[in-house]
């Protein structure tokens, strides 16, 4: 996945950057960039950001199978632990984050999408491939902290946040059928 990683081209493209990275990992001959994905697929479904459901729909339009896991599920943390251990899974997390912007003396608060690139069972940390790589390099984060960040309410979706699973094994069988018709 890392050779196909793309930082987000625009401030609101964290979801599209994650999708581009996964699609180019699954189907490297397609060579899709964020502008193509936005113009031909995502633009029709985005209005001031995107929800997990709309991101899942985007993958469906591209012929890629995905599963949504919302944080209101009773065993959310245990399910997340199981899912990140499966090597055939690509995971996009949707979480609430806050950070201080020095230049503006401002605390930025927003929903965000990022990729999970690894899990260290000994330390209980997950590796985040942040599409906003110019501001936030890839980093390790305690799993429990990430679960708390995902266990927030998404006002735009009127639902809890969570994560999206794209299973490489299921989609690999469809690779010859995958097309974005331009």
Tab-separated table of N, CA and C in Angstrom:
chain	number	residue	atom	x	y	z
A	1	UNK	N	0.826	-1.189	0.000
A	1	UNK	CA	0.000	0.000	0.000
A	1	UNK	C	0.872	1.255	0.000
A	2	UNK	N	1.974	1.258	0.716
A	2	UNK	CA	2.791	2.465	0.831
A	2	UNK	C	3.324	2.975	-0.507
A	3	UNK	N	3.724	2.107	-1.463
A	3	UNK	CA	4.198	2.651	-2.742
A	3	UNK	C	3.118	3.440	-3.492
A	4	UNK	N	1.863	3.174	-3.187
A	4	UNK	CA	0.754	3.851	-3.862
A	4	UNK	C	0.158	4.972	-3.015
A	5	UNK	N	0.770	5.242	-1.871
A	5	UNK	CA	0.237	6.270	-0.971
A	5	UNK	C	0.270	7.637	-1.638
A	6	UNK	N	-0.814	8.380	-1.466
A	6	UNK	CA	-0.892	9.753	-1.955
A	6	UNK	C	-1.357	10.657	-0.832
A	7	UNK	N	-0.641	11.742	-0.623
A	7	UNK	CA	-1.134	12.762	0.292
A	7	UNK	C	-2.308	13.475	-0.348
A	8	UNK	N	-3.176	14.026	0.465
A	8	UNK	CA	-4.367	14.667	-0.093
A	8	UNK	C	-3.996	15.920	-0.864
A	9	UNK	N	-4.621	16.094	-2.032
A	9	UNK	CA	-4.341	17.236	-2.897
A	9	UNK	C	-5.018	18.511	-2.415
A	10	UNK	N	-6.144	18.371	-1.725
A	10	UNK	CA	-6.895	19.514	-1.211
A	10	UNK	C	-7.256	19.242	0.240
A	11	UNK	N	-7.542	20.290	0.981
A	11	UNK	CA	-7.839	20.167	2.400
A	11	UNK	C	-8.954	19.166	2.688
A	12	UNK	N	-9.963	19.100	1.845
A	12	UNK	CA	-11.105	18.218	2.107
A	12	UNK	C	-10.996	16.866	1.405
A	13	UNK	N	-9.832	16.514	0.885
A	13	UNK	CA	-9.685	15.273	0.122
A	13	UNK	C	-9.091	14.120	0.925
A	14	UNK	N	-9.173	14.119	2.252
A	14	UNK	CA	-8.590	13.010	3.015
A	14	UNK	C	-9.240	11.684	2.623
A	15	UNK	N	-10.550	11.676	2.408
A	15	UNK	CA	-11.264	10.474	2.005
A	15	UNK	C	-10.867	10.028	0.602
A	16	UNK	N	-10.763	10.977	-0.315
A	16	UNK	CA	-10.401	10.665	-1.698
A	16	UNK	C	-8.960	10.179	-1.776
A	17	UNK	N	-8.063	10.762	-0.987
A	17	UNK	CA	-6.668	10.307	-0.965
A	17	UNK	C	-6.583	8.869	-0.466
A	18	UNK	N	-7.354	8.535	0.569
A	18	UNK	CA	-7.380	7.152	1.075
A	18	UNK	C	-7.909	6.205	0.002
A	19	UNK	N	-8.996	6.612	-0.655
A	19	UNK	CA	-9.590	5.777	-1.705
A	19	UNK	C	-8.612	5.577	-2.857
A	20	UNK	N	-7.939	6.638	-3.265
A	20	UNK	CA	-6.966	6.555	-4.349
A	20	UNK	C	-5.835	5.588	-4.005
A	21	UNK	N	-5.335	5.678	-2.788
A	21	UNK	CA	-4.259	4.780	-2.345
A	21	UNK	C	-4.710	3.326	-2.414
A	22	UNK	N	-5.903	3.040	-1.930
A	22	UNK	CA	-6.394	1.658	-1.928
A	22	UNK	C	-6.677	1.172	-3.342
A	23	UNK	N	-7.353	1.979	-4.158
A	23	UNK	CA	-7.657	1.557	-5.532
A	23	UNK	C	-6.385	1.309	-6.331
A	24	UNK	N	-5.381	2.164	-6.168
A	24	UNK	CA	-4.124	1.970	-6.897
A	24	UNK	C	-3.315	0.803	-6.349
A	25	UNK	N	-3.542	0.431	-5.095
A	25	UNK	CA	-2.900	-0.761	-4.541
A	25	UNK	C	-3.581	-2.015	-5.082
A	26	UNK	N	-4.906	-1.999	-5.114
A	26	UNK	CA	-5.660	-3.149	-5.618
A	26	UNK	C	-5.506	-3.322	-7.125
A	27	UNK	N	-5.498	-2.217	-7.848
A	27	UNK	CA	-5.507	-2.243	-9.311
A	27	UNK	C	-4.453	-1.286	-9.862
A	28	UNK	N	-3.167	-1.629	-9.728
A	28	UNK	CA	-2.104	-0.681	-10.091
A	28	UNK	C	-2.100	-0.274	-11.564
A	29	UNK	N	-2.664	-1.081	-12.437
A	29	UNK	CA	-2.665	-0.719	-13.855
A	29	UNK	C	-3.646	0.406	-14.172
A	30	UNK	N	-4.580	0.699	-13.259
A	30	UNK	CA	-5.578	1.751	-13.503
A	30	UNK	C	-5.003	3.161	-13.357
A	31	UNK	N	-4.029	3.356	-12.476
A	31	UNK	CA	-3.374	4.651	-12.258
A	31	UNK	C	-4.375	5.799	-12.073
A	32	UNK	N	-5.194	5.680	-11.046
A	32	UNK	CA	-6.183	6.718	-10.749
A	32	UNK	C	-5.600	7.762	-9.807
A	33	UNK	N	-5.823	9.029	-10.119
A	33	UNK	CA	-5.395	10.072	-9.194
A	33	UNK	C	-6.627	10.700	-8.546
A	34	UNK	N	-6.405	11.572	-7.587
A	34	UNK	CA	-7.511	12.154	-6.823
A	34	UNK	C	-8.415	13.030	-7.684
A	35	UNK	N	-7.856	13.715	-8.650
A	35	UNK	CA	-8.676	14.562	-9.523
A	35	UNK	C	-9.645	13.729	-10.350
A	36	UNK	N	-9.176	12.608	-10.864
A	36	UNK	CA	-10.048	11.717	-11.637
A	36	UNK	C	-11.148	11.161	-10.744
A	37	UNK	N	-10.757	10.684	-9.573
A	37	UNK	CA	-11.741	10.114	-8.648
A	37	UNK	C	-12.782	11.165	-8.270
A	38	UNK	N	-12.344	12.366	-7.970
A	38	UNK	CA	-13.279	13.419	-7.583
A	38	UNK	C	-14.197	13.795	-8.748
A	39	UNK	N	-13.619	14.049	-9.903
A	39	UNK	CA	-14.397	14.535	-11.046
A	39	UNK	C	-15.429	13.537	-11.546
A	40	UNK	N	-15.064	12.268	-11.567
A	40	UNK	CA	-15.934	11.290	-12.208
A	40	UNK	C	-16.783	10.463	-11.256
A	41	UNK	N	-16.445	10.454	-9.984
A	41	UNK	CA	-17.221	9.626	-9.063
A	41	UNK	C	-17.624	10.386	-7.808
A	42	UNK	N	-16.659	10.901	-7.074
A	42	UNK	CA	-16.932	11.445	-5.736
A	42	UNK	C	-17.699	12.764	-5.749
A	43	UNK	N	-17.483	13.600	-6.742
A	43	UNK	CA	-18.101	14.936	-6.781
A	43	UNK	C	-19.615	14.875	-6.606
A	44	UNK	N	-20.240	13.907	-7.218
A	44	UNK	CA	-21.700	13.771	-7.145
A	44	UNK	C	-22.179	13.385	-5.749
A	45	UNK	N	-21.283	12.866	-4.930
A	45	UNK	CA	-21.673	12.359	-3.612
A	45	UNK	C	-21.109	13.176	-2.460
A	46	UNK	N	-20.350	14.210	-2.774
A	46	UNK	CA	-19.741	15.013	-1.715
A	46	UNK	C	-20.463	16.337	-1.569
A	47	UNK	N	-20.720	16.698	-0.354
A	47	UNK	CA	-21.211	18.040	-0.058
A	47	UNK	C	-20.653	18.389	1.317
A	48	UNK	N	-19.625	19.200	1.313
A	48	UNK	CA	-18.993	19.595	2.573
A	48	UNK	C	-18.440	18.392	3.335
A	49	UNK	N	-17.755	17.516	2.630
A	49	UNK	CA	-17.199	16.319	3.257
A	49	UNK	C	-17.940	15.080	2.805
A	50	UNK	N	-17.584	13.968	3.384
A	50	UNK	CA	-18.192	12.703	2.991
A	50	UNK	C	-18.356	11.832	4.232
A	51	UNK	N	-19.356	10.990	4.230
A	51	UNK	CA	-19.626	10.100	5.356
A	51	UNK	C	-19.072	8.711	5.058
A	52	UNK	N	-19.028	7.862	6.069
A	52	UNK	CA	-18.619	6.468	5.854
A	52	UNK	C	-19.527	5.788	4.836
A	53	UNK	N	-20.828	6.036	4.934
A	53	UNK	CA	-21.776	5.409	4.007
A	53	UNK	C	-21.514	5.855	2.572
A	54	UNK	N	-21.224	7.138	2.383
A	54	UNK	CA	-20.954	7.624	1.025
A	54	UNK	C	-19.602	7.139	0.517
A	55	UNK	N	-18.635	6.984	1.398
A	55	UNK	CA	-17.349	6.436	0.984
A	55	UNK	C	-17.512	4.969	0.582
A	56	UNK	N	-18.320	4.242	1.321
A	56	UNK	CA	-18.613	2.851	0.971
A	56	UNK	C	-19.327	2.782	-0.384
A	57	UNK	N	-20.275	3.686	-0.607
A	57	UNK	CA	-20.976	3.763	-1.890
A	57	UNK	C	-19.994	4.064	-3.014
A	58	UNK	N	-19.061	4.956	-2.765
A	58	UNK	CA	-18.034	5.273	-3.757
A	58	UNK	C	-17.286	4.006	-4.176
A	59	UNK	N	-16.848	3.205	-3.189
A	59	UNK	CA	-16.146	1.963	-3.524
A	59	UNK	C	-17.059	1.020	-4.298
A	60	UNK	N	-18.326	0.970	-3.925
A	60	UNK	CA	-19.293	0.117	-4.622
A	60	UNK	C	-19.423	0.546	-6.088
A	61	UNK	N	-19.488	1.851	-6.335
A	61	UNK	CA	-19.563	2.373	-7.702
A	61	UNK	C	-18.339	1.929	-8.499
A	62	UNK	N	-17.208	1.847	-7.827
A	62	UNK	CA	-15.960	1.410	-8.472
A	62	UNK	C	-15.867	-0.112	-8.574
A	63	UNK	N	-16.874	-0.821	-8.071
A	63	UNK	CA	-16.873	-2.277	-8.135
A	63	UNK	C	-16.072	-2.940	-7.039
A	64	UNK	N	-15.860	-2.221	-5.940
A	64	UNK	CA	-15.038	-2.728	-4.841
A	64	UNK	C	-15.913	-2.939	-3.606
A	65	UNK	N	-15.808	-4.117	-3.030
A	65	UNK	CA	-16.608	-4.492	-1.868
A	65	UNK	C	-16.036	-3.876	-0.596
A	66	UNK	N	-16.927	-3.352	0.258
A	66	UNK	CA	-16.489	-2.794	1.540
A	66	UNK	C	-17.526	-3.080	2.619
A	67	UNK	N	-17.081	-2.987	3.863
A	67	UNK	CA	-17.941	-3.195	5.034
A	67	UNK	C	-17.767	-1.988	5.949
A	68	UNK	N	-18.876	-1.457	6.450
A	68	UNK	CA	-18.823	-0.344	7.404
A	68	UNK	C	-18.983	-0.907	8.809
A	69	UNK	N	-18.153	-0.438	9.725
A	69	UNK	CA	-18.296	-0.761	11.144
A	69	UNK	C	-18.474	0.563	11.893
A	70	UNK	N	-19.644	0.732	12.489
A	70	UNK	CA	-19.918	1.943	13.260
A	70	UNK	C	-19.535	1.739	14.716
A	71	UNK	N	-19.128	2.821	15.353
A	71	UNK	CA	-18.619	2.741	16.725
A	71	UNK	C	-19.698	2.519	17.773
A	72	UNK	N	-20.961	2.552	17.391
A	72	UNK	CA	-22.012	2.309	18.380
A	72	UNK	C	-22.259	0.818	18.604
A	73	UNK	N	-21.533	-0.016	17.873
A	73	UNK	CA	-21.652	-1.464	18.053
A	73	UNK	C	-21.138	-1.848	19.438
A	74	UNK	N	-21.805	-2.775	20.073
A	74	UNK	CA	-21.499	-3.172	21.457
A	74	UNK	C	-20.041	-3.595	21.658
A	75	UNK	N	-19.502	-4.355	20.736
A	75	UNK	CA	-18.128	-4.874	20.864
A	75	UNK	C	-17.195	-4.196	19.861
A	76	UNK	N	-17.331	-2.895	19.715
A	76	UNK	CA	-16.605	-2.158	18.688
A	76	UNK	C	-15.092	-2.340	18.792
A	77	UNK	N	-14.527	-2.145	19.972
A	77	UNK	CA	-13.072	-2.249	20.120
A	77	UNK	C	-12.581	-3.654	19.809
A	78	UNK	N	-13.271	-4.671	20.276
A	78	UNK	CA	-12.865	-6.056	20.007
A	78	UNK	C	-12.945	-6.364	18.513
A	79	UNK	N	-14.012	-5.885	17.857
A	79	UNK	CA	-14.160	-6.107	16.419
A	79	UNK	C	-13.046	-5.402	15.653
A	80	UNK	N	-12.714	-4.184	16.065
A	80	UNK	CA	-11.639	-3.435	15.419
A	80	UNK	C	-10.314	-4.183	15.550
A	81	UNK	N	-10.041	-4.711	16.731
A	81	UNK	CA	-8.816	-5.492	16.944
A	81	UNK	C	-8.759	-6.696	16.001
A	82	UNK	N	-9.875	-7.383	15.855
A	82	UNK	CA	-9.924	-8.538	14.942
A	82	UNK	C	-9.674	-8.096	13.507
A	83	UNK	N	-10.330	-7.023	13.099
A	83	UNK	CA	-10.232	-6.571	11.708
A	83	UNK	C	-8.831	-6.086	11.346
A	84	UNK	N	-8.139	-5.405	12.253
A	84	UNK	CA	-6.802	-4.897	11.905
A	84	UNK	C	-5.751	-6.003	11.878
A	85	UNK	N	-6.057	-7.140	12.461
A	85	UNK	CA	-5.112	-8.263	12.444
A	85	UNK	C	-5.179	-9.052	11.138
A	86	UNK	N	-6.248	-8.888	10.379
A	86	UNK	CA	-6.414	-9.634	9.123
A	86	UNK	C	-5.603	-8.962	8.027
A	87	UNK	N	-4.668	-9.710	7.466
A	87	UNK	CA	-3.749	-9.129	6.491
A	87	UNK	C	-4.406	-8.781	5.163
A	88	UNK	N	-5.551	-9.373	4.867
A	88	UNK	CA	-6.234	-9.059	3.613
A	88	UNK	C	-7.102	-7.812	3.707
A	89	UNK	N	-7.163	-7.197	4.874
A	89	UNK	CA	-8.009	-6.021	5.066
A	89	UNK	C	-7.243	-4.723	4.858
A	90	UNK	N	-7.854	-3.819	4.100
A	90	UNK	CA	-7.446	-2.420	4.082
A	90	UNK	C	-8.469	-1.709	4.950
A	91	UNK	N	-8.021	-0.831	5.823
A	91	UNK	CA	-8.946	-0.154	6.729
A	91	UNK	C	-8.766	1.359	6.631
A	92	UNK	N	-9.898	2.027	6.430
A	92	UNK	CA	-9.951	3.488	6.471
A	92	UNK	C	-10.724	3.852	7.725
A	93	UNK	N	-10.094	4.594	8.616
A	93	UNK	CA	-10.763	5.009	9.854
A	93	UNK	C	-11.307	6.424	9.682
A	94	UNK	N	-12.455	6.656	10.294
A	94	UNK	CA	-13.082	7.975	10.330
A	94	UNK	C	-13.133	8.388	11.792
A	95	UNK	N	-12.434	9.453	12.133
A	95	UNK	CA	-12.343	9.840	13.534
A	95	UNK	C	-12.391	11.357	13.685
A	96	UNK	N	-12.625	11.786	14.906
A	96	UNK	CA	-12.645	13.200	15.266
A	96	UNK	C	-11.263	13.566	15.775
A	97	UNK	N	-10.708	14.645	15.258
A	97	UNK	CA	-9.405	15.060	15.767
A	97	UNK	C	-9.372	16.560	15.986
A	98	UNK	N	-8.487	16.932	16.880
A	98	UNK	CA	-8.283	18.335	17.235
A	98	UNK	C	-6.784	18.593	17.261
A	99	UNK	N	-6.388	19.744	16.777
A	99	UNK	CA	-4.985	20.127	16.871
A	99	UNK	C	-4.874	21.647	16.844
A	100	UNK	N	-3.796	22.114	17.411
A	100	UNK	CA	-3.558	23.548	17.536
A	100	UNK	C	-2.804	24.060	16.314
A	101	UNK	N	-3.262	25.177	15.744
A	101	UNK	CA	-2.589	25.823	14.622
A	101	UNK	C	-1.933	27.090	15.153
A	102	UNK	N	-0.611	27.053	15.282
A	102	UNK	CA	0.150	28.177	15.848
A	102	UNK	C	-0.089	29.488	15.117
A	103	UNK	N	0.027	29.431	13.767
A	103	UNK	CA	-0.059	30.665	12.989
A	103	UNK	C	-1.371	31.407	13.205
A	104	UNK	N	-2.414	30.659	13.504
A	104	UNK	CA	-3.735	31.277	13.654
A	104	UNK	C	-4.212	31.315	15.101
A	105	UNK	N	-3.393	30.782	16.008
A	105	UNK	CA	-3.770	30.694	17.419
A	105	UNK	C	-5.185	30.124	17.538
A	106	UNK	N	-5.319	28.930	16.975
A	106	UNK	CA	-6.645	28.347	16.792
A	106	UNK	C	-6.577	26.838	16.999
A	107	UNK	N	-7.603	26.277	17.609
A	107	UNK	CA	-7.702	24.817	17.726
A	107	UNK	C	-8.641	24.328	16.634
A	108	UNK	N	-8.083	23.575	15.705
A	108	UNK	CA	-8.864	23.022	14.599
A	108	UNK	C	-9.539	21.740	15.072
A	109	UNK	N	-10.824	21.607	14.800
A	109	UNK	CA	-11.586	20.417	15.175
A	109	UNK	C	-12.353	19.957	13.942
A	110	UNK	N	-12.189	18.676	13.589
A	110	UNK	CA	-12.912	18.177	12.419
A	110	UNK	C	-12.872	16.660	12.362
A	111	UNK	N	-13.752	16.130	11.539
A	111	UNK	CA	-13.691	14.714	11.213
A	111	UNK	C	-12.568	14.495	10.219
A	112	UNK	N	-12.051	13.292	10.184
A	112	UNK	CA	-10.909	13.003	9.314
A	112	UNK	C	-10.927	11.531	8.929
A	113	UNK	N	-10.384	11.233	7.755
A	113	UNK	CA	-10.193	9.861	7.294
A	113	UNK	C	-8.701	9.600	7.161
A	114	UNK	N	-8.267	8.404	7.551
A	114	UNK	CA	-6.870	7.999	7.394
A	114	UNK	C	-6.820	6.487	7.223
A	115	UNK	N	-5.697	6.015	6.737
A	115	UNK	CA	-5.486	4.581	6.517
A	115	UNK	C	-4.756	3.952	7.694
A	116	UNK	N	-5.082	2.715	7.982
A	116	UNK	CA	-4.337	1.939	8.975
A	116	UNK	C	-3.309	1.111	8.210
A	117	UNK	N	-2.048	1.244	8.591
A	117	UNK	CA	-0.978	0.549	7.881
A	117	UNK	C	-0.320	-0.546	8.704
A	118	UNK	N	-0.665	-0.656	9.979
A	118	UNK	CA	-0.052	-1.695	10.794
A	118	UNK	C	-0.587	-1.685	12.208
A	119	UNK	N	-0.290	-2.762	12.912
A	119	UNK	CA	-0.698	-2.909	14.307
A	119	UNK	C	0.404	-3.647	15.043
A	120	UNK	N	0.880	-3.071	16.132
A	120	UNK	CA	1.888	-3.703	16.977
A	120	UNK	C	1.189	-4.237	18.224
A	121	UNK	N	1.022	-5.550	18.274
A	121	UNK	CA	0.297	-6.164	19.393
A	121	UNK	C	1.022	-5.984	20.720
A	122	UNK	N	2.350	-5.909	20.688
A	122	UNK	CA	3.109	-5.764	21.939
A	122	UNK	C	2.844	-4.420	22.609
A	123	UNK	N	2.798	-3.364	21.814
A	123	UNK	CA	2.590	-2.026	22.379
A	123	UNK	C	1.130	-1.590	22.322
A	124	UNK	N	0.325	-2.298	21.541
A	124	UNK	CA	-1.090	-1.977	21.326
A	124	UNK	C	-1.239	-0.632	20.608
A	125	UNK	N	-0.364	-0.397	19.636
A	125	UNK	CA	-0.394	0.819	18.831
A	125	UNK	C	-0.740	0.467	17.389
A	126	UNK	N	-1.432	1.392	16.709
A	126	UNK	CA	-1.727	1.246	15.285
A	126	UNK	C	-0.929	2.296	14.516
A	127	UNK	N	-0.539	1.944	13.300
A	127	UNK	CA	0.198	2.863	12.443
A	127	UNK	C	-0.791	3.571	11.525
A	128	UNK	N	-0.826	4.889	11.624
A	128	UNK	CA	-1.729	5.720	10.825
A	128	UNK	C	-0.958	6.284	9.632
A	129	UNK	N	-1.473	6.027	8.427
A	129	UNK	CA	-0.968	6.704	7.231
A	129	UNK	C	-1.898	7.889	7.016
A	130	UNK	N	-1.473	9.033	7.461
A	130	UNK	CA	-2.326	10.218	7.401
A	130	UNK	C	-2.227	10.848	6.021
A	131	UNK	N	-3.347	11.004	5.316
A	131	UNK	CA	-3.279	11.617	3.992
A	131	UNK	C	-2.886	13.096	4.034
A	132	UNK	N	-3.003	13.734	5.187
A	132	UNK	CA	-2.537	15.108	5.351
A	132	UNK	C	-1.070	15.050	5.789
A	133	UNK	N	-0.264	14.391	4.972
A	133	UNK	CA	1.118	14.060	5.332
A	133	UNK	C	2.017	15.287	5.477
A	134	UNK	N	1.668	16.403	4.875
A	134	UNK	CA	2.499	17.595	5.035
A	134	UNK	C	2.375	18.165	6.444
A	135	UNK	N	1.230	18.010	7.051
A	135	UNK	CA	1.018	18.508	8.412
A	135	UNK	C	1.244	17.411	9.446
A	136	UNK	N	0.851	16.191	9.120
A	136	UNK	CA	0.944	15.074	10.061
A	136	UNK	C	1.629	13.889	9.392
A	137	UNK	N	2.891	13.658	9.679
A	137	UNK	CA	3.553	12.483	9.102
A	137	UNK	C	2.909	11.203	9.630
A	138	UNK	N	3.200	10.109	8.959
A	138	UNK	CA	2.697	8.820	9.437
A	138	UNK	C	3.122	8.662	10.893
A	139	UNK	N	2.245	8.084	11.706
A	139	UNK	CA	2.548	8.007	13.138
A	139	UNK	C	1.852	6.813	13.793
A	140	UNK	N	2.404	6.417	14.931
A	140	UNK	CA	1.819	5.360	15.749
A	140	UNK	C	0.916	6.009	16.786
A	141	UNK	N	-0.218	5.378	17.034
A	141	UNK	CA	-1.205	5.908	17.969
A	141	UNK	C	-1.729	4.756	18.820
A	142	UNK	N	-1.899	4.953	20.122
A	142	UNK	CA	-2.470	3.879	20.942
A	142	UNK	C	-3.848	3.475	20.407
A	143	UNK	N	-4.077	2.193	20.292
A	143	UNK	CA	-5.342	1.691	19.763
A	143	UNK	C	-6.528	2.235	20.553
A	144	UNK	N	-6.436	2.231	21.865
A	144	UNK	CA	-7.547	2.724	22.692
A	144	UNK	C	-7.844	4.198	22.416
A	145	UNK	N	-6.804	4.975	22.161
A	145	UNK	CA	-6.992	6.393	21.846
A	145	UNK	C	-7.729	6.543	20.508
A	146	UNK	N	-7.323	5.765	19.508
A	146	UNK	CA	-7.988	5.815	18.207
A	146	UNK	C	-9.446	5.378	18.329
A	147	UNK	N	-9.707	4.345	19.108
A	147	UNK	CA	-11.087	3.886	19.303
A	147	UNK	C	-11.929	5.012	19.908
A	148	UNK	N	-11.379	5.731	20.871
A	148	UNK	CA	-12.117	6.870	21.456
A	148	UNK	C	-12.380	7.949	20.405
A	149	UNK	N	-11.404	8.187	19.539
A	149	UNK	CA	-11.561	9.204	18.494
A	149	UNK	C	-12.600	8.782	17.451
A	150	UNK	N	-12.704	7.473	17.207
A	150	UNK	CA	-13.727	6.970	16.285
A	150	UNK	C	-15.101	6.915	16.951
A	151	UNK	N	-15.123	6.840	18.260
A	151	UNK	CA	-16.383	6.700	19.004
A	151	UNK	C	-17.002	8.062	19.292
A	152	UNK	N	-17.063	8.871	18.265
A	152	UNK	CA	-17.659	10.200	18.363
A	152	UNK	C	-18.802	10.280	17.359
A	153	UNK	N	-19.632	11.252	17.533
A	153	UNK	CA	-20.820	11.409	16.701
A	153	UNK	C	-20.503	12.297	15.503
A	154	UNK	N	-20.859	11.834	14.314
A	154	UNK	CA	-20.678	12.598	13.088
A	154	UNK	C	-21.972	13.366	12.815
A	155	UNK	N	-21.957	14.671	13.060
A	155	UNK	CA	-23.170	15.485	12.892
A	155	UNK	C	-23.661	15.482	11.449
A	156	UNK	N	-22.741	15.495	10.501
A	156	UNK	CA	-23.137	15.524	9.095
A	156	UNK	C	-23.888	14.249	8.709
A	157	UNK	N	-23.423	13.117	9.220
A	157	UNK	CA	-24.055	11.833	8.899
A	157	UNK	C	-25.218	11.520	9.828
A	158	UNK	N	-25.297	12.245	10.929
A	158	UNK	CA	-26.276	11.942	11.992
A	158	UNK	C	-26.117	10.503	12.473
A	159	UNK	N	-24.856	10.097	12.581
A	159	UNK	CA	-24.507	8.740	13.001
A	159	UNK	C	-23.161	8.766	13.710
A	160	UNK	N	-22.815	7.676	14.379
A	160	UNK	CA	-21.473	7.596	14.954
A	160	UNK	C	-20.430	7.388	13.850
A	161	UNK	N	-19.195	7.697	14.173
A	161	UNK	CA	-18.085	7.434	13.249
A	161	UNK	C	-17.710	5.960	13.345
A	162	UNK	N	-16.643	5.579	12.704
A	162	UNK	CA	-16.202	4.195	12.730
A	162	UNK	C	-15.114	3.972	11.699
A	163	UNK	N	-15.225	2.861	10.966
A	163	UNK	CA	-14.211	2.565	9.957
A	163	UNK	C	-14.800	1.742	8.829
A	164	UNK	N	-14.069	1.707	7.730
A	164	UNK	CA	-14.465	0.990	6.528
A	164	UNK	C	-13.418	-0.074	6.250
A	165	UNK	N	-13.879	-1.273	5.946
A	165	UNK	CA	-12.974	-2.376	5.608
A	165	UNK	C	-13.101	-2.662	4.121
A	166	UNK	N	-11.982	-2.714	3.444
A	166	UNK	CA	-11.934	-3.157	2.059
A	166	UNK	C	-11.075	-4.411	2.085
A	167	UNK	N	-11.658	-5.527	1.688
A	167	UNK	CA	-10.953	-6.805	1.773
A	167	UNK	C	-10.285	-7.116	0.446
A	168	UNK	N	-8.975	-7.145	0.460
A	168	UNK	CA	-8.185	-7.390	-0.746
A	168	UNK	C	-8.571	-8.709	-1.399
A	169	UNK	N	-8.771	-9.735	-0.609
A	169	UNK	CA	-9.066	-11.069	-1.138
A	169	UNK	C	-10.341	-11.059	-1.976
A	170	UNK	N	-11.415	-10.467	-1.473
A	170	UNK	CA	-12.674	-10.416	-2.218
A	170	UNK	C	-12.551	-9.586	-3.485
A	171	UNK	N	-11.834	-8.486	-3.414
A	171	UNK	CA	-11.742	-7.589	-4.553
A	171	UNK	C	-10.749	-8.073	-5.592
A	172	UNK	N	-9.773	-8.851	-5.187
A	172	UNK	CA	-8.800	-9.375	-6.130
A	172	UNK	C	-9.484	-10.246	-7.178
A	173	UNK	N	-10.522	-10.961	-6.786
A	173	UNK	CA	-11.269	-11.810	-7.709
A	173	UNK	C	-12.005	-10.974	-8.746
A	174	UNK	N	-12.309	-9.723	-8.408
A	174	UNK	CA	-13.054	-8.857	-9.309
A	174	UNK	C	-12.147	-7.971	-10.154
A	175	UNK	N	-10.842	-8.081	-9.993
A	175	UNK	CA	-9.943	-7.090	-10.577
A	175	UNK	C	-10.105	-6.943	-12.082
A	176	UNK	N	-10.431	-8.033	-12.792
A	176	UNK	CA	-10.589	-7.901	-14.227
A	176	UNK	C	-11.915	-7.237	-14.595
A	177	UNK	N	-12.827	-7.121	-13.637
A	177	UNK	CA	-14.120	-6.488	-13.888
A	177	UNK	C	-14.116	-5.026	-13.471
A	178	UNK	N	-13.103	-4.603	-12.743
A	178	UNK	CA	-13.066	-3.247	-12.182
A	178	UNK	C	-12.857	-2.214	-13.274
A	179	UNK	N	-13.716	-1.228	-13.302
A	179	UNK	CA	-13.559	-0.123	-14.239
A	179	UNK	C	-14.242	1.112	-13.664
A	180	UNK	N	-13.626	2.240	-13.838
A	180	UNK	CA	-14.344	3.500	-13.693
A	180	UNK	C	-14.494	3.990	-15.125
A	181	UNK	N	-15.705	4.064	-15.588
A	181	UNK	CA	-15.950	4.461	-16.974
A	181	UNK	C	-15.872	5.977	-17.090
A	182	UNK	N	-14.927	6.425	-17.874
A	182	UNK	CA	-14.702	7.866	-18.033
A	182	UNK	C	-15.185	8.326	-19.389
